[in-house]
Structures are given as C-alpha cells and as structure tokens.
Coordinates of C-alpha atoms and ligand atoms in Angstrom, one line a residue:
M1 CA -23.5 -16.4 -12.3
D2 CA -21.0 -13.9 -12.2
S3 CA -17.5 -15.5 -11.6
E4 CA -15.9 -11.6 -11.2
Q5 CA -17.6 -10.1 -8.3
P6 CA -15.8 -7.5 -6.5
I7 CA -14.9 -10.0 -3.4
G8 CA -12.9 -12.2 -5.1
H9 CA -13.0 -16.0 -5.2
V10 CA -11.2 -19.3 -4.0
R11 CA -10.2 -21.6 -6.9
A12 CA -10.0 -25.3 -5.9
W13 CA -9.7 -28.8 -7.6
L14 CA -13.2 -30.2 -6.1
R15 CA -13.8 -33.9 -6.2
V16 CA -17.3 -35.1 -6.5
V17 CA -17.9 -37.9 -4.2
S18 CA -19.4 -40.7 -6.0
A19 CA -23.1 -41.2 -6.0
D20 CA -22.5 -45.0 -4.9
D21 CA -21.0 -43.2 -1.9
G22 CA -23.6 -40.6 -1.1
G23 CA -22.5 -37.8 -3.8
P24 CA -25.0 -35.7 -5.4
P25 CA -26.4 -38.2 -8.1
A26 CA -26.6 -35.2 -10.8
G27 CA -23.3 -33.9 -9.8
V28 CA -22.6 -30.5 -9.6
T29 CA -23.5 -27.6 -11.7
D30 CA -22.9 -23.6 -12.1
G31 CA -24.5 -22.0 -8.8
H32 CA -24.4 -25.1 -7.0
L33 CA -24.8 -23.8 -3.2
P34 CA -23.5 -26.3 -1.1
S35 CA -22.1 -25.6 3.0
W36 CA -18.6 -25.6 3.3
G37 CA -16.3 -27.2 6.6
V38 CA -13.9 -24.1 6.8
G39 CA -12.4 -24.6 9.9
Q40 CA -12.8 -24.6 13.8
R41 CA -14.7 -22.5 16.4
L42 CA -13.0 -21.6 19.3
S43 CA -15.3 -24.1 21.0
G44 CA -14.1 -27.1 19.0
D45 CA -17.0 -27.6 16.7
G46 CA -17.0 -27.3 13.0
L47 CA -17.3 -23.9 11.3
L48 CA -19.3 -24.1 8.2
A49 CA -19.7 -21.0 5.6
G50 CA -22.3 -21.1 2.5
A51 CA -20.5 -20.3 -0.7
P52 CA -21.9 -21.3 -4.4
I53 CA -19.6 -22.7 -7.0
T54 CA -18.8 -21.7 -10.7
I55 CA -17.1 -24.4 -12.8
E56 CA -14.3 -23.4 -14.9
D57 CA -14.1 -25.3 -18.6
A58 CA -16.7 -27.4 -17.8
E59 CA -20.7 -27.8 -17.6
R60 CA -20.9 -30.2 -14.6
I61 CA -18.9 -32.1 -12.5
A62 CA -20.4 -35.4 -12.3
P63 CA -19.9 -37.8 -9.4
G64 CA -16.5 -39.4 -8.9
E65 CA -15.1 -36.9 -11.1
T66 CA -13.0 -33.9 -10.4
G67 CA -13.0 -30.5 -11.6
L68 CA -11.7 -26.6 -11.3
V69 CA -14.1 -24.5 -9.4
R70 CA -14.5 -21.3 -8.0
I71 CA -16.0 -20.9 -4.8
H72 CA -17.7 -17.4 -4.3
P73 CA -17.8 -16.8 -0.6
T74 CA -20.0 -13.5 0.6
S75 CA -17.8 -12.4 2.9
W76 CA -13.8 -13.6 4.1
D77 CA -15.0 -13.6 7.6
A78 CA -15.1 -17.6 7.4
W79 CA -12.5 -17.8 5.0
A80 CA -10.0 -15.7 6.3
D81 CA -7.5 -18.7 6.8
V82 CA -8.2 -20.9 3.9
R83 CA -4.7 -21.4 1.8
P84 CA -3.3 -23.1 -1.0
G85 CA -3.2 -26.7 -0.7
E86 CA -5.9 -26.9 1.9
R87 CA -8.4 -29.6 1.3
I88 CA -12.3 -28.1 2.3
P89 CA -14.8 -30.8 2.6
M90 CA -18.3 -29.5 0.9
L91 CA -21.2 -30.2 2.5
E92 CA -25.0 -31.1 1.8
G93 CA -26.8 -31.6 5.5
P94 CA -24.6 -33.5 7.3
R95 CA -22.8 -35.9 4.3
I96 CA -19.4 -34.8 2.9
V97 CA -20.2 -34.9 -0.8
G98 CA -17.1 -33.2 -2.3
I99 CA -13.5 -32.3 -1.2
A100 CA -12.2 -29.0 -2.5
E101 CA -8.4 -29.0 -2.9
V102 CA -7.3 -25.0 -3.0
V103 CA -5.3 -23.5 -5.4
E104 CA -5.3 -20.2 -5.0
V105 CA -7.2 -17.4 -3.1
V106 CA -7.8 -14.8 -5.1
R107 CA -9.2 -11.3 -3.0
G108 CA -10.9 -8.6 -5.4
A109 CA -11.5 -4.9 -4.9
G110 CA -14.6 -5.0 -2.6
S111 CA -12.8 -7.6 -0.1
A112 CA -12.3 -7.2 3.4
G113 CA -8.5 -8.0 3.2
Q114 CA -7.7 -5.0 0.9
L115 CA -5.7 -1.7 2.6
D116 CA -7.9 0.2 1.1
D117 CA -11.2 -0.9 2.7
A118 CA -12.6 1.8 4.5
D119 CA -13.5 0.2 7.9
F120 CA -10.4 -1.5 8.0
V121 CA -8.3 2.0 7.7
R122 CA -10.8 3.8 10.6
E123 CA -10.0 1.0 13.2
Q124 CA -6.7 0.6 12.3
Y125 CA -5.8 4.1 13.1
A126 CA -8.2 5.0 15.6
S127 CA -5.3 4.8 18.0
T128 CA -1.3 5.3 17.5
A129 CA -0.8 1.8 19.4
P130 CA -1.0 -0.4 16.2
L131 CA 1.0 1.6 13.8
E132 CA 4.0 2.4 16.7
T133 CA 4.1 -1.9 17.4
R134 CA 4.9 -2.0 13.4
I135 CA 7.4 1.3 13.1
A136 CA 9.1 -0.5 16.0
V137 CA 10.3 -3.4 14.2
W138 CA 12.2 -1.4 11.5
H139 CA 16.1 -1.0 11.1
P140 CA 18.1 0.3 8.2
G141 CA 19.2 -2.3 5.5
A142 CA 22.5 -3.3 4.6
D143 CA 23.3 0.4 2.7
G144 CA 22.7 1.9 6.0
R145 CA 19.6 3.6 4.8
T146 CA 16.0 4.0 5.9
P147 CA 13.5 5.2 3.1
Q148 CA 12.9 7.9 5.5
D149 CA 16.7 8.8 4.8
V150 CA 16.1 8.5 0.8
A151 CA 12.8 10.9 1.2
L152 CA 14.3 13.5 3.3
A153 CA 17.7 13.9 0.6
A154 CA 15.1 14.0 -2.3
L155 CA 13.1 16.4 -0.4
A156 CA 16.3 18.7 0.5
A157 CA 17.4 18.7 -2.8
V158 CA 14.1 21.1 -3.7
T159 CA 14.7 23.2 -0.4
P160 CA 11.1 23.5 0.1
S161 CA 9.8 26.5 2.7
R162 CA 6.3 24.9 2.6
L163 CA 5.9 21.4 3.0
L164 CA 2.6 19.2 3.6
E165 CA 2.7 15.3 4.6
V166 CA -0.5 13.5 4.2
G167 CA -1.3 10.6 6.5
S168 CA 1.2 11.7 8.9
G169 CA 0.3 9.1 11.6
T170 CA 2.3 9.1 14.7
G171 CA 4.4 12.9 13.4
A172 CA 7.5 11.3 13.7
F173 CA 8.8 11.9 10.4
A174 CA 6.9 15.3 9.9
A175 CA 9.1 16.6 12.8
R176 CA 12.2 15.3 11.6
C177 CA 11.4 17.0 7.9
A178 CA 10.4 20.5 10.3
H179 CA 13.6 20.1 12.0
E180 CA 16.2 18.9 9.4
L181 CA 14.7 21.2 6.2
R182 CA 13.8 24.1 8.5
C183 CA 10.5 24.3 6.7
H184 CA 7.1 25.3 7.5
L185 CA 5.5 21.9 8.1
T186 CA 1.6 21.3 7.5
A187 CA 0.3 17.8 8.5
L188 CA -2.9 16.5 7.6
D189 CA -4.3 12.8 8.6
S190 CA -8.3 11.4 8.7
S191 CA -7.7 10.0 12.3
P192 CA -8.3 12.3 15.1
D193 CA -5.7 10.5 17.2
M194 CA -3.3 10.8 14.6
V195 CA -3.6 14.2 14.2
A196 CA -3.1 14.6 18.1
A197 CA -0.2 12.7 18.1
T198 CA 1.2 14.7 15.3
R199 CA 0.8 18.1 17.3
S200 CA 2.2 16.2 20.1
H201 CA 5.3 17.1 18.4
G202 CA 4.5 20.5 18.1
V203 CA 3.7 20.4 14.2
E204 CA 0.6 21.8 12.8
A205 CA -1.8 19.4 12.2
V206 CA -5.5 19.0 10.4
L207 CA -8.0 16.8 10.5
G208 CA -9.0 15.9 6.7
D209 CA -9.1 13.6 3.8
V210 CA -6.2 13.5 1.0
Q211 CA -8.9 13.0 -1.5
D212 CA -10.2 16.5 -1.1
L213 CA -7.5 19.0 0.5
P214 CA -8.4 21.8 2.4
F215 CA -5.8 23.8 0.5
D216 CA -5.8 26.4 -2.0
D217 CA -3.9 25.6 -5.5
G218 CA -0.3 26.0 -5.6
S219 CA 0.2 26.5 -1.7
F220 CA 3.1 24.2 -1.1
D221 CA 6.6 23.8 -2.5
A222 CA 6.7 19.5 -1.7
A223 CA 4.5 17.1 -0.1
V224 CA 5.1 13.6 1.6
A225 CA 2.7 10.8 1.2
A226 CA 4.3 7.7 3.0
W227 CA 2.7 4.3 3.1
M228 CA -1.0 5.9 3.1
L229 CA -1.8 5.8 -1.1
Y230 CA -2.7 2.2 -0.7
H231 CA -5.5 3.1 2.1
V232 CA -6.9 5.5 -0.4
S233 CA -9.8 4.2 -2.6
D234 CA -10.0 7.2 -5.0
R235 CA -6.4 7.6 -5.6
D236 CA -6.5 9.3 -8.9
R237 CA -8.8 12.1 -7.2
A238 CA -6.0 12.0 -4.4
L239 CA -3.1 12.5 -6.5
G240 CA -5.1 15.2 -8.2
E241 CA -5.5 16.9 -5.1
L242 CA -1.6 16.6 -4.1
A243 CA -0.8 18.1 -7.3
R244 CA -3.1 20.6 -7.6
V245 CA -1.9 22.1 -3.9
L246 CA 1.6 22.0 -5.4
R247 CA 3.4 24.9 -6.8
G248 CA 4.6 24.6 -10.7
S249 CA 7.4 22.0 -10.4
G250 CA 6.3 21.3 -7.1
R251 CA 7.5 17.9 -5.8
L252 CA 5.7 14.5 -4.1
I253 CA 7.3 12.2 -2.2
A254 CA 5.2 8.8 -2.1
I255 CA 6.5 6.1 -0.4
T256 CA 5.1 2.2 -0.4
N257 CA 6.0 -1.3 -0.4
G258 CA 6.2 -3.9 -3.2
R259 CA 5.1 -7.6 -3.2
R260 CA 8.2 -8.9 -1.3
Q261 CA 7.8 -7.0 1.8
L262 CA 8.1 -9.1 4.7
A263 CA 8.0 -12.1 2.6
D264 CA 10.0 -14.1 4.9
L265 CA 7.3 -13.4 7.7
Y266 CA 4.5 -13.9 5.8
D267 CA 5.9 -17.5 4.4
L268 CA 6.3 -18.5 7.8
V269 CA 2.5 -18.5 8.1
G270 CA 1.3 -19.3 4.8
G271 CA -0.8 -16.5 4.3
E272 CA -1.3 -14.2 1.5
K273 CA -1.0 -10.6 2.4
L274 CA -3.6 -7.9 2.5
D275 CA -3.8 -6.4 -1.3
S276 CA -2.4 -3.3 -2.2
S277 CA -3.6 -0.8 -4.8
F278 CA -0.9 1.4 -4.6
S279 CA 2.8 -0.5 -4.5
S280 CA 5.8 -0.7 -5.9
E281 CA 4.9 -2.4 -8.7
N282 CA 1.9 -0.4 -9.6
G283 CA 2.7 3.0 -8.0
G284 CA 4.6 4.8 -10.8
Q285 CA 2.1 4.2 -13.5
Q286 CA -0.5 6.0 -11.2
L287 CA 2.0 8.9 -10.3
E288 CA 2.9 9.5 -14.2
R289 CA -1.2 10.2 -14.8
H290 CA -0.4 13.3 -12.7
F291 CA 3.3 14.3 -12.6
S292 CA 5.4 15.1 -15.5
R293 CA 8.7 13.2 -13.9
V294 CA 8.7 9.9 -11.8
E295 CA 11.8 8.5 -10.3
R296 CA 12.2 5.6 -8.3
F297 CA 14.2 4.6 -5.4
D298 CA 14.2 0.9 -4.1
V299 CA 15.3 0.6 -0.3
E300 CA 15.3 -2.8 1.5
P301 CA 15.1 -2.3 5.3
I302 CA 14.8 -4.9 7.8
A303 CA 12.5 -5.9 10.4
R304 CA 13.7 -7.5 13.2
F305 CA 11.3 -9.8 15.7
A306 CA 12.9 -10.8 19.0
D307 CA 10.7 -13.8 19.3
R308 CA 7.9 -15.2 18.4
D309 CA 5.6 -13.1 20.3
A310 CA 7.1 -9.7 18.5
A311 CA 6.4 -11.1 15.0
A312 CA 2.8 -12.2 16.7
A313 CA 2.2 -8.9 17.3
Y314 CA 3.1 -7.2 14.4
L315 CA 0.6 -9.5 12.6
A316 CA -1.9 -9.2 15.2
S317 CA -1.6 -4.8 14.7
L318 CA -2.9 -5.8 11.1
G319 CA -5.8 -7.6 12.5
R320 CA -4.1 -10.9 11.5
E321 CA -4.4 -12.7 14.5
R322 CA -5.5 -16.2 12.6
L323 CA -2.1 -16.0 10.9
A324 CA -0.2 -15.0 14.1
A325 CA -1.7 -18.2 15.4
R326 CA 0.2 -20.3 13.1
L327 CA 3.3 -18.7 13.8
P328 CA 6.0 -21.6 15.3
E329 CA 8.1 -20.9 17.7
L330 CA 11.3 -19.1 16.7
E331 CA 14.8 -20.6 17.7
E332 CA 16.3 -17.4 17.0
P333 CA 15.4 -13.8 16.3
L334 CA 13.6 -13.2 13.0
V335 CA 15.2 -10.7 10.4
A336 CA 12.7 -10.2 7.6
R337 CA 13.4 -7.9 4.6
G338 CA 11.5 -5.1 3.7
Q339 CA 11.0 -3.7 0.0
T340 CA 10.1 -0.7 -0.2
T341 CA 10.1 2.1 -2.7
V342 CA 10.5 6.0 -2.3
F343 CA 8.9 7.4 -5.7
V344 CA 10.1 10.9 -6.5
A345 CA 7.5 12.7 -8.4
D346 CA 8.2 16.0 -9.8
K347 CA 4.7 18.2 -11.4
Ligands
SAM1 C1 0.5 3.5 7.8 S1 0.3 5.1 8.1 C2 1.3 5.9 8.2 C3 1.7 7.0 8.9 C4 3.0 7.8 8.5 N1 3.0 8.4 7.3 C5 4.3 7.1 8.6 O1 5.2 6.8 7.5 O2 4.4 6.3 9.8 C6 -1.4 5.7 7.3 C7 -1.6 7.2 7.5 O3 -2.5 7.4 7.4 C8 -3.3 7.9 7.6 N2 -4.7 7.9 6.1 C9 -5.6 6.9 5.9 N3 -6.6 7.2 4.8 C10 -6.3 8.6 4.9 C11 -6.7 10.0 3.9 N4 -7.8 9.0 3.0 N5 -6.7 10.8 4.0 C12 -5.6 11.2 5.1 N6 -4.8 10.4 5.9 C13 -5.3 9.2 5.4 C14 -4.0 6.8 8.6 O4 -5.0 7.4 9.4 C15 -2.6 6.7 9.1 O5 -2.4 7.6 10.0

C-alpha cells in the first residue's frame, strides 16, 4: 500500500503478542487492518479506530517479535491526541494482539492538522473572537519591539501612498498603518466577519481571496500579508498575485512564525503544533520565487498567560481542546517565547 498518503501516519514500534498468548499465528504483514485503542470517550469507554499498518524494513513481524511500523489513520479525529511515547493496544475483536509504542506522529498535507486546511480556516475566522483571544496574550520581547513595529518601519521606509493588506483580520494593524503612514489603505479578507471588523476601524475593506486579487496590475506601492500565508493552499499563486498588484519595485511585508513559536506552551502539553506551510524556516525560499530581494528580521515577542485557564483558552481558540485538557495547574503566570519573522520582499 502507498505509505505516503497525504494525511500522514504514526510511526511506532509494534510488539506482536506471541501465538501462545493469543497473538495472530501468522504475525502481521503490510496492509494488516486491526483496531486500535486510541483513547477514552467522554463516557469513559474505549475509543477504537481502525487503521492499517505498513512495516518498515521487514516483510512481516512474527508473533513475539517487535518491528517498526507505520499506522495510517484515514482521519485524525480519533488520533488527534496520540503522541510519542504513548503505548496503543492493537486489537482483533476484543483481544489485544499487539502493543504499538509511538515514535513520531507525521502529519501530511491532507491532514486536519494543517493551518491551510480550508475547513479549519473557514471555522477559525467565522467570527473575530478566537483571533482576539490569541492577539490579547502577546507583548513586546526583550528589545521592546513587536513584529508589527518592525513591519511598520519597513513600510515607512518606502513611503507608500497606496497600501494593500491581505488577511486583515480584526483590522487593528490596517488602522494603525493608515494612521501612522498617512496612506490610502485597502484591506481584503476572505471572512465576512473580518471584513466587517476591519471596516469598523474606518478602513476600506473588501471580501476576497489573496489567490485571486480583484485589483489591476501595479495598483499598490506596498502590501502586507501578516500571519495569513500559512492559511493559503496555493501560496505560489497568492505570491504571484501579490507581486502582480504591486508596482515595479513595490514592497511586500510577510509576517509568520517559526518552529519554536510558543514551544514553552506546547512542551507542557506534549502536543505537536499544527503544520505550517509558510514559516520562518521556509517562507524566504517561497518569496524568492516572486521577488528579486528578500530580507528577514527575526523578532521574539512574548506571550503571557495569567493562569491555566488563559493558556487553555488560547489552545481552545485553535480548536485544540484536547491539548488544553492536558495543561497542568500553573503555580505562576506562564511566559512563553514567540518566534516571528518579518520578511521584507522587494519586487
Ligand atoms: C491569523 S489571521 C491574521 C489577521 C491579521 N493579519 C493579524 O495580524 O492579526 C488570518 C487572516 O487571514 C484571512 N485569510 C485566510 N485565508 C485567506 C485568503 N485565502 N484570502 C484572504 N484572506 C484570508 C483570515 O480570514 C484571517 O482574517
């Protein structure tokens, strides 16, 4: 079977129960389809999920032996909580015929754990509340700067008179840019609620998709895409569109997060983060395909969580209630470091 399914897989050491103790007499081979005891339902009974396995570096795991396998969930729903080190019983009927010790959880492009999953993006931004919950925890880092301060300085350097912000969210940054840069700002967002929120700041805002911008070539001197390109499935197209609507030598500011973003928080709950397809680590290469000069400025803002509830609300705002439930009580407020990059890309 194809081991590179777009949804990803769970790698694990699988110990197959010996035949004397009720294990499968022939052992297991590729494509074996057992049930897995992946957790507890709220009612307290076991949650079972069917998922086939493939075996790495062997043709078969004999009864009583251990081998490295990939388990292939068809959806992450039941597997959302599974993490490295966990031992998952493999069942056939009511009988436990193996134990898989998880080595790593690899989420693929089609997984529900992707920031660019269209359903996730639609639900996330159907109202402003989840985004506002997250924005509220952020503060400047040790150097006193926020990523927005750095972005604003890079915009001011090119004195734009026509500025575009795509994925404007609540509109707070758009309003700040319009005021501090004294330019005409047009905002665009794919969520009707975000468009309404942006308009409430007195900023012109339209409903639209960055992958298909409703503007003529060369309409803007500069553009901003802040924490939004990782939500876009065809980023090459979106970046092509942004380059198209900028005038010659126009400037794009793209802000995103890196792998270490909020590691202090995620380490507490042992959960992997949602996969980002446009990050501090890979954003530069993507921009270089459409812009002649790309510079980066790394900023480390901090997030403050007053107590466990505040940290839980943050995780829940991303639909990650299962991780939130794992948070320990906090004896003091949690200060978690951010890892943000402001890319400055010139056409
Ligand atoms: C994480 S929020 C960031 C909002 C704002 N830039 C900020 O810094 O607070 C991402 C925003 O991008 C919008 N968005 C997601 N995909 C989009 C797309 N394809 N085209 C336009 N906007 C999009 C969402 O609706 C949401 O408002």
